[in-house]
Coordinates of C-alpha atoms and ligand atoms in Angstrom, one line a residue:
M1 CA 18.7 -50.9 8.2
R2 CA 19.8 -48.0 6.0
P3 CA 20.4 -44.9 8.0
F4 CA 18.8 -43.0 5.1
G5 CA 16.2 -44.5 2.9
L6 CA 15.9 -44.5 -0.8
N7 CA 16.5 -41.6 -3.1
S8 CA 12.9 -40.5 -3.4
I9 CA 12.6 -39.3 0.1
H10 CA 15.7 -37.2 -0.2
K11 CA 14.6 -35.3 -3.2
K12 CA 13.3 -31.9 -3.8
G13 CA 9.7 -31.2 -3.1
G14 CA 10.2 -30.5 0.6
K15 CA 11.4 -27.1 1.7
V16 CA 15.1 -27.9 2.0
K17 CA 16.8 -29.6 -0.9
K18 CA 18.7 -32.7 0.3
F19 CA 22.0 -33.3 -1.6
Y20 CA 23.8 -36.6 -1.9
I21 CA 27.5 -36.2 -1.2
A22 CA 29.7 -39.2 -1.7
A23 CA 33.4 -39.8 -1.2
N24 CA 35.1 -42.1 -3.7
W25 CA 38.4 -42.9 -2.0
K26 CA 39.6 -44.8 -5.1
M27 CA 42.8 -46.9 -4.6
N28 CA 44.0 -44.8 -1.6
M29 CA 44.5 -45.3 2.2
N30 CA 45.6 -48.0 4.5
R31 CA 43.6 -49.5 7.4
A32 CA 44.8 -47.0 10.0
G33 CA 44.2 -44.0 7.8
A34 CA 40.8 -45.3 6.6
K35 CA 39.7 -45.8 10.2
Q36 CA 40.8 -42.4 11.2
L37 CA 39.3 -40.6 8.3
A38 CA 36.0 -42.5 8.6
T39 CA 35.9 -41.7 12.3
E40 CA 36.5 -38.0 11.6
M41 CA 33.9 -37.9 8.9
K42 CA 31.3 -39.6 11.1
A43 CA 31.8 -37.0 13.8
G44 CA 31.9 -34.1 11.4
L45 CA 28.7 -35.2 9.6
K46 CA 26.7 -36.4 12.6
D47 CA 24.3 -33.4 12.4
G48 CA 24.5 -33.1 8.6
K49 CA 21.2 -32.9 6.8
N50 CA 22.3 -34.3 3.5
K51 CA 22.7 -37.9 2.3
Y52 CA 26.3 -39.2 2.6
M53 CA 28.4 -42.2 1.4
I54 CA 32.0 -43.3 1.6
A55 CA 33.4 -45.8 -0.8
P56 CA 36.8 -47.3 0.3
S57 CA 38.8 -50.1 -1.3
F58 CA 37.4 -53.6 -0.9
T59 CA 40.1 -54.5 1.7
L60 CA 39.1 -51.5 3.8
L61 CA 35.3 -52.2 3.8
Q62 CA 35.1 -54.1 7.0
E63 CA 37.2 -51.6 8.9
V64 CA 35.2 -48.6 7.6
S65 CA 31.9 -50.5 8.1
A66 CA 32.7 -51.0 11.8
V67 CA 33.3 -47.2 12.2
L68 CA 30.2 -46.2 10.2
K69 CA 27.7 -48.5 11.9
G70 CA 24.8 -46.6 13.2
S71 CA 25.9 -43.4 11.5
N72 CA 24.2 -41.3 8.8
I73 CA 26.9 -42.3 6.3
L74 CA 26.3 -45.2 3.8
L75 CA 29.0 -47.6 3.1
G76 CA 29.8 -47.9 -0.6
A77 CA 31.9 -50.2 -2.9
Q78 CA 33.8 -48.9 -5.9
N79 CA 32.9 -51.8 -8.2
M80 CA 31.4 -55.2 -8.2
G81 CA 31.8 -58.5 -10.0
L82 CA 29.4 -59.6 -12.7
E83 CA 28.1 -62.8 -11.2
E84 CA 27.1 -63.9 -7.7
K85 CA 30.0 -66.4 -7.4
G86 CA 32.3 -68.7 -9.2
A87 CA 35.3 -68.6 -11.5
H88 CA 35.9 -64.8 -11.7
T89 CA 39.5 -64.4 -10.5
G90 CA 40.2 -61.0 -9.1
E91 CA 36.5 -60.0 -8.7
V92 CA 34.4 -59.4 -5.6
S93 CA 30.8 -60.6 -5.6
V94 CA 27.6 -58.7 -4.6
L95 CA 27.1 -61.3 -1.9
Q96 CA 30.5 -60.6 -0.4
L97 CA 29.8 -56.9 -0.5
L98 CA 26.5 -57.4 1.3
E99 CA 28.3 -59.5 4.0
A100 CA 30.8 -56.7 4.4
G101 CA 28.0 -54.2 5.1
V102 CA 28.0 -52.5 1.8
Q103 CA 24.7 -50.6 1.0
T104 CA 25.6 -49.0 -2.3
V105 CA 27.9 -49.5 -5.3
I106 CA 29.6 -47.2 -7.8
L107 CA 29.3 -48.7 -11.3
G108 CA 30.5 -47.4 -14.6
H109 CA 33.2 -45.1 -13.2
S110 CA 35.2 -43.7 -16.1
E111 CA 38.3 -45.3 -14.6
R112 CA 36.5 -48.7 -15.0
R113 CA 35.4 -47.8 -18.5
H114 CA 38.6 -46.4 -19.8
I115 CA 41.5 -48.1 -17.9
Y116 CA 39.7 -51.5 -17.5
K117 CA 37.7 -51.4 -20.7
E118 CA 34.3 -52.1 -19.0
T119 CA 31.5 -51.8 -21.6
D120 CA 28.0 -50.4 -21.2
G121 CA 26.7 -54.0 -21.6
L122 CA 28.8 -55.2 -18.7
M123 CA 27.8 -52.2 -16.6
N124 CA 24.1 -53.0 -17.3
K125 CA 24.5 -56.6 -16.0
K126 CA 26.2 -55.3 -12.8
V127 CA 23.5 -52.6 -12.3
K128 CA 20.8 -55.3 -12.5
L129 CA 22.6 -57.7 -10.3
A130 CA 23.2 -55.0 -7.6
L131 CA 19.5 -53.9 -7.7
K132 CA 18.4 -57.6 -7.5
H133 CA 20.2 -57.8 -4.2
G134 CA 18.8 -54.6 -2.9
L135 CA 22.0 -52.5 -3.2
E136 CA 21.7 -48.8 -4.2
V137 CA 23.7 -47.9 -7.3
I138 CA 25.6 -44.9 -8.5
L139 CA 25.8 -45.2 -12.2
C140 CA 28.6 -42.9 -13.6
V141 CA 28.4 -41.4 -17.1
G142 CA 30.5 -38.8 -18.8
E143 CA 32.3 -37.8 -22.0
L144 CA 35.9 -37.7 -23.0
L145 CA 37.5 -34.4 -23.9
E146 CA 37.5 -35.2 -27.6
E147 CA 33.8 -36.2 -27.4
R148 CA 33.0 -32.8 -25.7
E149 CA 35.0 -30.9 -28.3
A150 CA 33.2 -32.7 -31.1
G151 CA 29.9 -31.6 -29.5
H152 CA 28.9 -35.1 -28.5
A153 CA 28.8 -34.8 -24.7
E154 CA 25.0 -35.1 -24.4
A155 CA 24.8 -38.0 -26.8
V156 CA 27.5 -39.9 -25.0
C157 CA 25.6 -39.5 -21.7
E158 CA 22.4 -40.5 -23.3
R159 CA 23.9 -43.7 -24.7
Q160 CA 25.5 -44.6 -21.4
I161 CA 22.3 -44.1 -19.5
K162 CA 20.1 -46.0 -22.0
K163 CA 22.5 -48.9 -22.1
G164 CA 23.4 -48.9 -18.5
L165 CA 19.8 -48.8 -17.3
A166 CA 18.4 -51.2 -20.0
D167 CA 15.6 -53.4 -18.4
V168 CA 15.8 -51.5 -15.1
S169 CA 12.2 -50.9 -13.9
V170 CA 10.8 -47.6 -12.7
Q171 CA 10.4 -49.3 -9.2
D172 CA 14.1 -50.1 -9.1
L173 CA 15.0 -46.6 -10.4
V174 CA 14.5 -45.1 -6.9
K175 CA 17.6 -47.0 -5.9
V176 CA 19.7 -45.5 -8.7
T177 CA 21.7 -42.3 -8.6
I178 CA 23.3 -40.9 -11.8
A179 CA 26.8 -39.3 -11.5
Y180 CA 27.7 -37.0 -14.3
E181 CA 31.5 -37.1 -14.4
P182 CA 33.1 -35.5 -17.5
V183 CA 36.3 -37.6 -17.9
W184 CA 38.4 -34.5 -18.6
A185 CA 37.5 -33.1 -15.2
I186 CA 38.4 -36.1 -13.1
G187 CA 41.5 -35.6 -11.0
T188 CA 42.7 -32.8 -13.3
G189 CA 41.7 -29.8 -11.2
K190 CA 39.5 -28.6 -14.1
N191 CA 35.8 -28.7 -13.2
A192 CA 33.0 -28.2 -15.6
S193 CA 31.5 -24.7 -15.2
P194 CA 28.3 -24.8 -13.2
E195 CA 26.4 -23.7 -16.3
D196 CA 27.9 -26.4 -18.5
A197 CA 27.4 -29.1 -15.9
D198 CA 23.8 -28.0 -15.3
A199 CA 23.1 -28.2 -19.0
I200 CA 24.3 -31.8 -19.2
H201 CA 22.4 -32.7 -16.0
S202 CA 19.3 -31.2 -17.6
S203 CA 19.7 -33.3 -20.7
I204 CA 20.3 -36.4 -18.6
R205 CA 17.0 -35.6 -16.9
K206 CA 15.3 -35.4 -20.3
T207 CA 16.7 -38.8 -21.2
L208 CA 15.4 -40.2 -17.9
A209 CA 12.0 -38.6 -18.5
A210 CA 11.8 -40.2 -22.0
L211 CA 12.6 -43.6 -20.4
Y212 CA 10.7 -43.4 -17.1
G213 CA 8.4 -40.4 -17.2
E214 CA 8.6 -36.9 -15.9
K215 CA 7.9 -37.7 -12.3
A216 CA 10.6 -40.3 -11.9
A217 CA 13.1 -38.1 -13.8
K218 CA 12.3 -35.1 -11.5
E219 CA 12.9 -37.2 -8.4
M220 CA 16.2 -38.7 -9.7
I221 CA 19.4 -37.6 -7.9
I222 CA 22.0 -36.5 -10.4
Q223 CA 25.4 -35.9 -8.8
Y224 CA 28.3 -34.0 -10.4
G225 CA 31.8 -35.4 -10.2
G226 CA 35.1 -34.1 -11.4
S227 CA 37.4 -31.9 -9.4
M228 CA 34.7 -30.8 -7.0
K229 CA 36.2 -29.0 -4.1
P230 CA 35.1 -26.5 -1.4
E231 CA 36.0 -23.5 -3.7
N232 CA 33.6 -24.6 -6.5
A233 CA 31.1 -26.8 -4.8
A234 CA 28.5 -24.2 -3.9
G235 CA 28.4 -22.8 -7.4
L236 CA 27.7 -26.3 -8.8
L237 CA 25.3 -27.4 -6.1
K238 CA 23.2 -24.2 -6.4
K239 CA 22.3 -25.2 -10.0
P240 CA 18.8 -26.6 -10.3
N241 CA 19.7 -29.9 -11.9
I242 CA 22.8 -30.7 -9.7
D243 CA 21.7 -32.7 -6.7
G244 CA 25.0 -33.8 -5.1
G245 CA 28.6 -34.6 -5.7
L246 CA 30.7 -37.7 -6.2
I247 CA 34.1 -36.6 -4.9
G248 CA 37.5 -38.1 -5.4
G249 CA 40.5 -36.1 -4.3
A250 CA 38.6 -33.8 -2.0
G251 CA 37.1 -36.8 -0.3
L252 CA 40.4 -37.9 1.2
K253 CA 40.5 -35.2 3.8
T254 CA 38.0 -33.9 6.3
E255 CA 39.1 -30.3 5.6
T256 CA 38.0 -30.5 2.0
F257 CA 35.1 -33.0 2.3
L258 CA 33.2 -31.6 5.2
P259 CA 32.6 -28.1 3.8
I260 CA 31.1 -29.7 0.6
A261 CA 29.1 -32.3 2.5
L262 CA 27.6 -29.8 4.9
F263 CA 26.4 -27.5 2.0
S264 CA 22.9 -26.4 2.2
E265 CA 20.9 -23.9 0.3
Ligands
PGA301 P1 38.0 -36.1 -8.5 O1 37.3 -37.5 -8.8 O2 37.1 -35.4 -7.5 O3 39.3 -36.4 -7.9 O4 38.1 -35.4 -9.8 C1 36.0 -37.7 -8.9 C2 35.6 -39.1 -9.3 O5 36.3 -39.7 -10.1 O6 34.6 -39.7 -8.7

């Protein structure tokens, strides 16, 4: 059972806007540290009203899963193999993730796209495979600095969304969250200004509306990611099109994660 249901019931429309705050631990932590941090986060968020997720490394999934069981925090994976099983050395299958208790998977992270050269086509196959097996998906999109400077930020996100979500039905879309992560802002300390981020989020929503209709686009959760921290989170989250955060560095400590995760308007 998912402690929180699908995106649609977390969205605006009610009186209080529910945000989706996710910690991407990337290639950090050992077992003891992961267990401790997950335990602290579970305690700190037990009365939290937002939607939460923690994505540790594959080898830490079981440890963290045991801690998060019965909590209001989803267990996420940071990537997933392209096929269900077989000759894919170094990959982890969707079936293995499910067995480890994973409920959602981050796909298309810029570190996958740029360091490991994963393409939009590959991402699309993974998105469809994850959805076929009932996993929620966070699909990351975002432009490089040179693409922003050339005025192509919106077009890059549009392309990544169209290709990443190709053949994904509107029924399955409720299990998808988009994370806008400008590549130049990730791990650099430089966040997009709330106004700039909101403008891209708004254009992402337009792309989604063209693909899936206004209602589906309105209900879609679009997270911001890229140097989000307690000092800048409120400014970003107050913007109408920013519905949450995908948090790297600040997700590695309770002191920095909890103030963001407990944000409410
Ligand atoms: P950051 O990472 O918060 O450390 O910039 C965000 C991400 O890559 O998801």
